[in-house]
């Protein structure tokens, strides 16, 4: 199992520590209590990016231990990774100035199905164009609490929400299903009552209140976001940190559900599950499927 030198794994620190894992030592930081940033291997500072993700961290003998590190942490960030691994695919969905895409609302991957990916890996490949749009990630409970705290009074008074117990003490005791239900009610209310930039402004306030991680993307960066697991359950969203005016060149992201798609010898992919999860990603569509995904009552 991985071991972390001082400061401890639970602290919030920008000081670089050393993580002993996979027969190597790694330079790491803790910018949030739920975030572990792996900068690279000790002794390899200043070298060209390599595929240490697949060559070391995700080797079959270490893979489950790495997954458990993601489970226990919430968000594990791997910097300076150069890979051409074939399992990644482009992130679908684009935003418009006139309305939010579903990816701009906080969500779990696979939220409509009974089985969700253990975590989602989102990656910014090394490419000519940098990525200007952030991806915010925060623990599920913190997100829903922040959504309630930042909710304008006139929206909290709408019929859909007026009868809900939205006290922070109650939210703290909610299980994932109850959190999903309340979150769905709030998200649909925000979507219906606020215009696009009003909703984006609201979610920027939620990002800040939840102390979300939304650092700018670095080229060659992978983020493993715990999605449905035994540890810290996270949510994430595409996050415009300024008004969305369009027309800006922007680097692209790729993704995969690493636990389900990067298979060990002898494993067979659950193609029906992958197809069902992929069907949720076309987030430009309005209508019943869109309502049932990130915006539904879950």
Coordinates of C-alpha atoms in Angstrom, one line a residue:
X1 CA 0.0 0.0 0.0
X2 CA 1.2 3.6 -0.6
X3 CA 2.9 5.5 2.2
X4 CA 3.2 9.3 2.4
X5 CA 5.9 11.1 4.2
X6 CA 5.2 14.3 6.2
X7 CA 2.9 16.2 5.9
X8 CA 0.4 13.4 6.5
X9 CA -2.1 12.2 3.9
X10 CA -5.0 14.0 5.6
X11 CA -3.4 17.5 5.7
X12 CA -4.0 20.4 3.3
X13 CA -0.6 21.5 2.1
X14 CA 1.1 22.9 -0.9
X15 CA 4.4 21.6 0.4
X16 CA 5.8 18.8 -1.7
X17 CA 5.9 15.5 0.1
X18 CA 7.1 12.0 -1.0
X19 CA 4.7 9.1 -1.7
X20 CA 6.2 5.6 -1.7
X21 CA 4.2 3.6 -4.2
X22 CA 4.8 1.0 -7.0
X23 CA 8.4 0.5 -6.0
X24 CA 9.1 4.2 -6.6
X25 CA 9.0 7.6 -4.8
X26 CA 6.7 10.3 -6.1
X27 CA 6.6 14.0 -5.5
X28 CA 3.1 14.9 -4.3
X29 CA 1.1 17.8 -2.9
X30 CA -2.2 18.2 -1.1
X31 CA -3.8 21.4 -2.3
X32 CA -7.2 20.3 -0.8
X33 CA -7.9 17.6 1.8
X34 CA -9.6 15.6 -1.0
X35 CA -6.9 16.1 -3.6
X36 CA -3.5 14.4 -4.1
X37 CA -1.4 15.9 -6.9
X38 CA 1.4 13.6 -8.2
X39 CA 4.0 15.8 -9.9
X40 CA 6.3 13.0 -11.0
X41 CA 8.9 10.6 -9.8
X42 CA 11.6 11.7 -7.4
X43 CA 14.9 12.2 -9.3
X44 CA 13.1 12.9 -12.6
X45 CA 12.5 16.6 -12.1
X46 CA 12.9 18.7 -15.2
X47 CA 12.8 15.7 -17.6
X48 CA 10.5 15.3 -20.5
X49 CA 7.0 13.9 -19.7
X50 CA 6.8 10.1 -19.8
X51 CA 3.9 7.6 -19.5
X52 CA 4.6 6.8 -15.9
X53 CA 0.8 6.4 -15.5
X54 CA 0.7 3.1 -17.5
X55 CA 4.3 2.1 -17.1
X56 CA 4.2 2.2 -13.3
X57 CA 1.1 3.3 -11.5
X58 CA -1.4 1.3 -13.5
X59 CA 0.6 -1.9 -14.0
X60 CA -1.5 -4.9 -13.2
X61 CA 0.2 -5.6 -9.9
X62 CA -0.3 -2.1 -8.6
X63 CA -3.6 -1.1 -10.3
X64 CA -6.1 -2.0 -7.5
X65 CA -3.9 -0.3 -4.9
X66 CA -3.9 2.8 -7.1
X67 CA -7.7 2.6 -7.4
X68 CA -8.0 2.3 -3.6
X69 CA -5.8 5.5 -3.4
X70 CA -8.4 7.3 -5.6
X71 CA -11.3 5.8 -3.5
X72 CA -9.7 7.1 -0.3
X73 CA -8.6 10.5 -1.6
X74 CA -11.4 11.7 -3.9
X75 CA -9.3 13.3 -6.6
X76 CA -5.9 12.1 -7.7
X77 CA -4.1 14.3 -10.2
X78 CA -1.2 13.0 -12.3
X79 CA 0.9 15.8 -13.9
X80 CA 3.5 15.6 -16.8
X81 CA 2.1 12.4 -18.3
X82 CA 2.7 11.8 -22.0
X83 CA 0.7 8.9 -23.3
X84 CA -0.8 7.5 -26.6
X85 CA -2.9 4.8 -24.9
X86 CA -5.8 3.8 -27.1
X87 CA -8.5 3.6 -24.4
X88 CA -9.1 7.3 -24.2
X89 CA -11.9 9.0 -26.2
X90 CA -12.9 12.6 -26.8
X91 CA -15.1 14.2 -24.2
X92 CA -18.5 14.9 -25.8
X93 CA -20.7 17.9 -25.4
X94 CA -20.2 21.6 -26.0
X95 CA -21.6 24.6 -24.2
X96 CA -23.3 27.6 -25.8
X97 CA -23.7 31.2 -24.7
X98 CA -27.5 30.8 -24.6
X99 CA -27.8 27.9 -22.3
X100 CA -25.7 25.5 -20.1
X101 CA -24.8 22.1 -21.3
X102 CA -25.5 19.3 -18.9
X103 CA -21.8 19.0 -18.2
X104 CA -21.8 22.4 -16.6
X105 CA -24.0 21.1 -13.7
X106 CA -22.4 19.1 -10.9
X107 CA -22.9 15.4 -11.7
X108 CA -21.7 11.9 -11.3
X109 CA -20.8 10.0 -14.5
X110 CA -23.5 7.3 -15.1
X111 CA -26.1 9.1 -13.0
X112 CA -29.2 7.6 -14.7
X113 CA -28.2 3.9 -14.5
X114 CA -28.1 1.5 -11.5
X115 CA -24.4 0.9 -12.0
X116 CA -22.0 3.9 -12.1
X117 CA -18.3 3.9 -13.0
X118 CA -16.0 3.6 -9.9
X119 CA -14.3 6.8 -11.0
X120 CA -13.8 8.8 -14.2
X121 CA -10.4 9.8 -15.5
X122 CA -10.4 13.0 -17.5
X123 CA -7.3 14.0 -19.3
X124 CA -5.8 17.0 -21.0
X125 CA -3.5 15.6 -23.7
X126 CA -0.3 17.3 -24.7
X127 CA -1.5 19.4 -27.7
X128 CA -0.7 22.8 -29.4
X129 CA -3.7 24.6 -27.7
X130 CA -4.0 25.0 -24.0
X131 CA -7.2 24.4 -22.1
X132 CA -9.0 27.5 -20.9
X133 CA -12.1 26.0 -19.4
X134 CA -11.8 24.6 -15.9
X135 CA -13.2 21.3 -14.5
X136 CA -14.4 21.8 -10.9
X137 CA -14.5 18.8 -8.5
X138 CA -15.7 18.6 -4.9
X139 CA -17.2 16.0 -2.5
X140 CA -20.9 15.3 -3.1
X141 CA -22.0 16.5 0.4
X142 CA -20.0 19.7 0.1
X143 CA -21.5 20.4 -3.3
X144 CA -25.1 20.0 -2.2
X145 CA -24.5 22.1 1.0
X146 CA -23.0 24.8 -1.1
X147 CA -25.9 24.7 -3.6
X148 CA -28.3 25.3 -0.7
X149 CA -26.2 28.0 0.9
X150 CA -25.8 30.0 -2.4
X151 CA -29.4 29.5 -3.6
X152 CA -31.2 32.9 -4.0
X153 CA -34.1 33.2 -1.5
X154 CA -36.7 33.6 -4.3
X155 CA -35.6 30.2 -5.8
X156 CA -35.7 28.5 -2.4
X157 CA -39.2 29.7 -2.0
X158 CA -40.5 28.1 -5.2
X159 CA -43.0 25.3 -4.8
X160 CA -40.5 22.6 -5.8
X161 CA -38.2 23.5 -2.9
X162 CA -40.3 25.3 -0.3
X163 CA -41.3 22.0 1.4
X164 CA -37.8 20.5 1.4
X165 CA -35.7 20.3 4.6
X166 CA -32.6 21.9 3.4
X167 CA -30.9 22.5 6.7
X168 CA -27.2 21.8 6.7
X169 CA -27.6 19.3 9.6
X170 CA -30.1 17.3 7.6
X171 CA -27.9 17.4 4.5
X172 CA -25.0 16.1 6.5
X173 CA -27.0 13.0 7.3
X174 CA -28.3 12.3 3.8
X175 CA -27.2 9.3 1.8
X176 CA -26.3 9.5 -1.8
X177 CA -29.8 8.9 -3.0
X178 CA -31.3 11.6 -0.9
X179 CA -28.5 14.0 -1.9
X180 CA -29.2 13.2 -5.6
X181 CA -32.9 13.9 -5.1
X182 CA -32.4 17.3 -3.5
X183 CA -29.7 18.2 -5.9
X184 CA -31.9 17.4 -8.8
X185 CA -34.7 19.6 -7.5
X186 CA -32.3 22.5 -7.0
X187 CA -30.6 22.1 -10.4
X188 CA -33.9 22.0 -12.3
X189 CA -35.1 25.1 -10.4
X190 CA -31.9 27.0 -11.3
X191 CA -32.1 25.9 -14.9
X192 CA -35.7 27.1 -15.2
X193 CA -35.5 30.3 -13.3
X194 CA -32.1 31.7 -14.2
X195 CA -30.7 32.7 -17.6
X196 CA -27.5 31.1 -18.8
X197 CA -25.0 33.6 -17.3
X198 CA -27.1 33.8 -14.1
X199 CA -26.8 30.0 -13.7
X200 CA -23.1 30.1 -14.5
X201 CA -22.6 32.8 -11.9
X202 CA -24.5 30.8 -9.3
X203 CA -22.4 27.7 -9.9
X204 CA -19.2 29.8 -9.7
X205 CA -20.4 30.8 -6.2
X206 CA -21.0 27.1 -5.5
X207 CA -17.5 26.2 -6.6
X208 CA -16.0 28.7 -4.1
X209 CA -18.3 27.8 -1.2
X210 CA -17.6 24.0 -1.7
X211 CA -13.9 24.8 -1.9
X212 CA -13.9 22.9 -5.2
X213 CA -10.7 22.1 -7.0
X214 CA -10.8 23.9 -10.3
X215 CA -7.1 24.6 -11.1
X216 CA -6.3 25.4 -14.8
X217 CA -5.6 22.3 -16.8
X218 CA -2.0 21.5 -17.6
X219 CA -1.0 19.8 -20.8
X220 CA -0.3 16.1 -20.0
X221 CA -2.5 16.1 -16.9
X222 CA -4.9 13.3 -15.9
X223 CA -7.5 13.7 -13.1
X224 CA -9.0 10.6 -11.5
X225 CA -12.3 11.6 -9.9
X226 CA -14.0 9.2 -7.5
X227 CA -17.5 8.7 -8.8
X228 CA -19.2 5.7 -7.2
X229 CA -17.0 4.0 -4.7
X230 CA -16.4 2.9 -1.1
X231 CA -14.6 6.1 -0.1
X232 CA -15.1 9.8 -0.9
X233 CA -17.8 10.3 -3.5
X234 CA -17.1 13.3 -5.7
X235 CA -18.9 15.3 -8.3
X236 CA -17.5 17.4 -11.1
X237 CA -18.6 19.9 -13.8
X238 CA -17.3 22.0 -16.7
X239 CA -16.7 25.3 -15.0
X240 CA -16.4 28.7 -16.8
X241 CA -14.7 31.0 -14.4
X242 CA -15.7 34.1 -16.4
X243 CA -18.7 34.9 -18.6
X244 CA -18.9 32.5 -21.5
X245 CA -18.6 34.7 -24.6
X246 CA -17.7 32.0 -27.1
X247 CA -15.3 32.1 -30.0
X248 CA -12.2 31.2 -28.0
X249 CA -9.7 28.6 -29.1
X250 CA -9.6 25.8 -26.4
X251 CA -7.7 22.6 -26.0
X252 CA -9.7 19.4 -25.9
X253 CA -10.1 16.8 -23.2
X254 CA -10.3 13.0 -23.3
X255 CA -11.7 10.6 -20.8
X256 CA -12.3 6.9 -19.9
X257 CA -13.8 4.9 -17.0
X258 CA -10.4 3.4 -16.1
X259 CA -11.7 0.7 -13.8
X260 CA -14.2 -0.6 -16.3
X261 CA -12.2 0.0 -19.5
X262 CA -8.6 -0.6 -18.7
X263 CA -8.8 -4.4 -18.3
X264 CA -6.5 -6.8 -16.5
X265 CA -5.5 -10.0 -18.3
X266 CA -8.5 -12.3 -18.5
X267 CA -11.1 -9.6 -17.9
X268 CA -13.9 -8.9 -20.4
X269 CA -15.5 -5.5 -20.9
X270 CA -19.1 -5.1 -20.0
X271 CA -20.1 -3.7 -23.3
X272 CA -23.7 -3.1 -22.3
X273 CA -22.6 -1.0 -19.4
X274 CA -20.1 1.0 -21.5
X275 CA -22.8 1.7 -24.1
X276 CA -25.3 2.8 -21.5
X277 CA -22.7 5.2 -19.9
X278 CA -21.7 6.6 -23.3
X279 CA -25.3 7.3 -24.2
X280 CA -25.4 9.9 -21.4
X281 CA -22.6 11.9 -22.8
X282 CA -24.4 13.6 -25.8
X283 CA -25.3 16.6 -23.6
X284 CA -26.5 18.9 -26.3
X285 CA -29.9 17.3 -26.4
X286 CA -32.9 18.8 -24.6
X287 CA -35.8 16.6 -23.8
X288 CA -36.6 13.5 -21.7
X289 CA -33.2 11.9 -21.8
X290 CA -31.5 15.2 -20.8
X291 CA -34.0 15.7 -18.0
X292 CA -33.3 12.2 -16.8
X293 CA -29.6 12.6 -16.7
X294 CA -27.8 15.2 -14.6
X295 CA -31.0 17.3 -14.1
X296 CA -33.5 14.6 -13.1
X297 CA -34.6 13.7 -9.6
X298 CA -32.4 10.6 -9.7

